């Protein structure tokens, strides 16, 4: 039970009143769930030393913390290797103060500092002592804009302290080395280190397919990540294609991402594949093995669809840089559909603009909608959902196989394949199934989380590889949950938690860019899995949807603009009070649980009084 | 009043014949096509009937024979478009935001229908309105009870009026002072008849300040009046005394706020016409405030623009948001919300009907000046909805209630919203000749309850404090209203209906438990099969509740590939010829798989259990033109 800053915080901060992280109320996870910082293990003492250099000022007294929604608090600010803490003044006799802020420094997206010399603001020195005036004479305000979109302000007495604190936070928040990140130091007592890492092995997913058809095999061609550095060690491929052919096909695809099975549609045996773009190049190169691979997927006389997430124009232009797309002549049974989806910098800018607009309190109603429109975020949501629906429609209605790819095959491709599965497969709509989907289609499939989620909407840092594709996915899932309120086993809280953890986490689940990197960093051996924590019974309850009932059908969402809404729970999480909506949810929960208990009670009653009838009764109820 | 759903067609035809003799030429047009508003590819072939009260379209498809019924009074505009090769398009826009797009093969038939509808949609006499012929088969007593459901005096009693400060005045007993006010008006005790009459002469249409709402917790009140006839300098001593009397009737406050709901510019412009606003210098202790709610003409245009946006065929997100913004509708809604102090229990009857809202003029039930039509009540209803979205537990009624009230304001099926003032309504003997909507809604109240409402809940206890300041994002487009008939756009599963079913089930189970307990006490161990059956039924109920809105449209994938056809031209590098062979259209799906359309319910997110339609059997506005066309029971005369 080590506290991050000995001497500042004696006991565990759990004892603190139910103040929430960031001191902002709203939907933050309650403090109890919060990771405790731990002294770095001996082996990484070097790292601790390095961090010590980054921390110019470790503690500052009398700092005023404020943020929208809650009254400001004054307390002692303390910077540790991974956290920013603020504890309000301790009571007498050394009684600990309450912790008002417990912020993972990795969560800080942008630091803005403003120092001011307040000397001339002071009223004429009539009774104020010399010292008071000097203290008030200089101070600074640090605005912390966090990756989870909340905004905090720290008013720090003393200009130098302020600058020191700001630069310490800046330095600590931009540590780029994966192994220096907090998950490698976080050791919660209630979790086992290895728990949650092997909940969803691809082998098990393969077994389900193998039970239905023998056309697919599990290949360990990528055991040592040699065929494709961004694929997991095992992939599902057509049984008729051997590893040697795969290796050749991999050379014909960008980053070696040859077509692999993403989803098997049990209803009619069609499959969804994903890959990266073929390296057609300006000379229209071909690859026999790649053509063979795709050819064997289709039965005699069958046709398939290639959904390219770029415009036809962009796909054509990609040939200039060695990429391209499948020419009709070489893949005669595959029909290409182009559905341009935004990615990369424009998507990141769209996200930043939207967050800007949401935070702009001066905006009036007659400007709000055009601001919202100019962000284009909702257009991206609509486009992503439509494309996923198209893929699902091809599989379910046209009974045709589908290959999805864009350029690299690690971004919009995964967005489409993951969403399509959620629409088609009821198994993905449970809490465990959704975790499995994320594991399989985002994490193991090689979405570069470390690059994409390095910075969030506020960062002024020069953008490199950042893009909120995962957030876009979560937003689309939220749209589905709004249109089908009974069909997803999990609720909004899970989506918010996933967003937070993708950008800054105490857990290792979203670390690194692919399985190879995770393997090199020994992520699975040295960090805790987010799933282990989420699936703890006490924690899990928060993420369940009380209205859930299994729905075996395909859920076709509406993609009309009238049906797409802004995800207020995320974008306004720290801005507006959700008190009344939370009350409504509590009421829904009460109603549904009341119903369940009354069913149980009545069933139970019958059981005790009329044993002969119970079997039929309970069966009916469930 | 509820007729079995099956009889419709036979009766309808005879109705047609009836009316041929009265004033109407019989109108039946065959081979008419009804276009789907969302998907242009879906069109239904059928027969169009015009009756004295309804436009009816019956699909030919033999197994469904789906019917679409539209009351003439719901029609807001009829547009005949240029004839094309396929026929003559006729566009019927309704006041409840339904849009019917028909294609009639013969230009001449189309013209006949057009001319007939223009006449039918705008009757010249009140007596032609549907409510005078609508007969839900209630006896006289029931009808009278229906009209007494909402008693204004009782409302005021609830507010604690009359009391020491306020009283009923009979100054308007023969509508002598103001013909658009009711006979009984609540005014401050200290306001004498002389003051009232004097004040009324200084007010536009003689609408003197009268009490609207009284908050007994802190003795404050809301009064309302029309604009003063102040011009540039005119004064009226009695009017000044009237406001003084009102101020004194609010013992807790030193000031009287006078809120003018117009933009200041409009108010100033009115001075030139001898009207205007109160001059702060002439009235003691008043504070004047303008709130820029635009006038009816601006509002009408705004709504019009918004509806055009709703009508766009497969708009992009940008088209939609731009259109919505340009319509200014949400801006106006916000302005109204900013202005209003709304009370949890919103009483439409009191605030809108008794105090001479110009229902007839604004809703265009009769043929009249189109410039007088304005969607003020639509805006009011929307404001209530916006509040419901922010305070989900605060309202006893649900969204469906608002939609149905809106529907009936225009349906003219009930007498409540007819005419422009109480005076006119009395002259027409509305209460003796028509039925009250409130009785009808009350009868089906179970469908209109908000399952989240609890009378002991904090949101219902106190005044609501909407987040007004700079929370633009709170104001959302209400697709449940404005795209009410495009079912595919709405959430496919209704939380409200599910929770209502849950509540009902809980209650039933508790009752059942009680019954069982009693029986067990008397017959220690006898089990009857009856119980099993019962519980099975309830179980089904619960399932049904979850799957309320299953309409075929909602259950099939949309045209996610709407621009598929343009695809070949977009890939010039390929020069593919065969693209056209692979089209994922609905038509293709249907032809390739004949079972598909029949099965489509199974393919949706919502299971095809016969739907627990809350509006089944009642004469409710039809939302669902699916298997049970509820509109049909409208004719249950």
mmCIF file of N, CA and C in Angstrom, chain B residues 68 131 169 183 397:
data_model
loop_
_atom_site.group_PDB
_atom_site.id
_atom_site.type_symbol
_atom_site.label_atom_id
_atom_site.label_comp_id
_atom_site.label_asym_id
_atom_site.label_seq_id
_atom_site.Cartn_x
_atom_site.Cartn_y
_atom_site.Cartn_z
ATOM 1 N N UNK B 68 -53.537 3.417 -45.932
ATOM 2 C CA UNK B 68 -53.041 4.675 -45.397
ATOM 3 C C UNK B 68 -54.205 5.653 -45.380
ATOM 4 N N UNK B 131 -65.112 16.881 -36.487
ATOM 5 C CA UNK B 131 -65.609 16.651 -35.135
ATOM 6 C C UNK B 131 -67.131 16.733 -35.070
ATOM 7 N N UNK B 169 -63.235 37.704 -11.551
ATOM 8 C CA UNK B 169 -64.021 38.874 -11.921
ATOM 9 C C UNK B 169 -65.039 38.470 -12.975
ATOM 10 N N UNK B 183 -65.190 33.988 -19.908
ATOM 11 C CA UNK B 183 -66.092 34.815 -19.103
ATOM 12 C C UNK B 183 -65.535 35.051 -17.706
ATOM 13 N N UNK B 397 -46.452 12.509 -18.387
ATOM 14 C CA UNK B 397 -46.807 11.980 -19.695
ATOM 15 C C UNK B 397 -45.546 11.728 -20.510
#
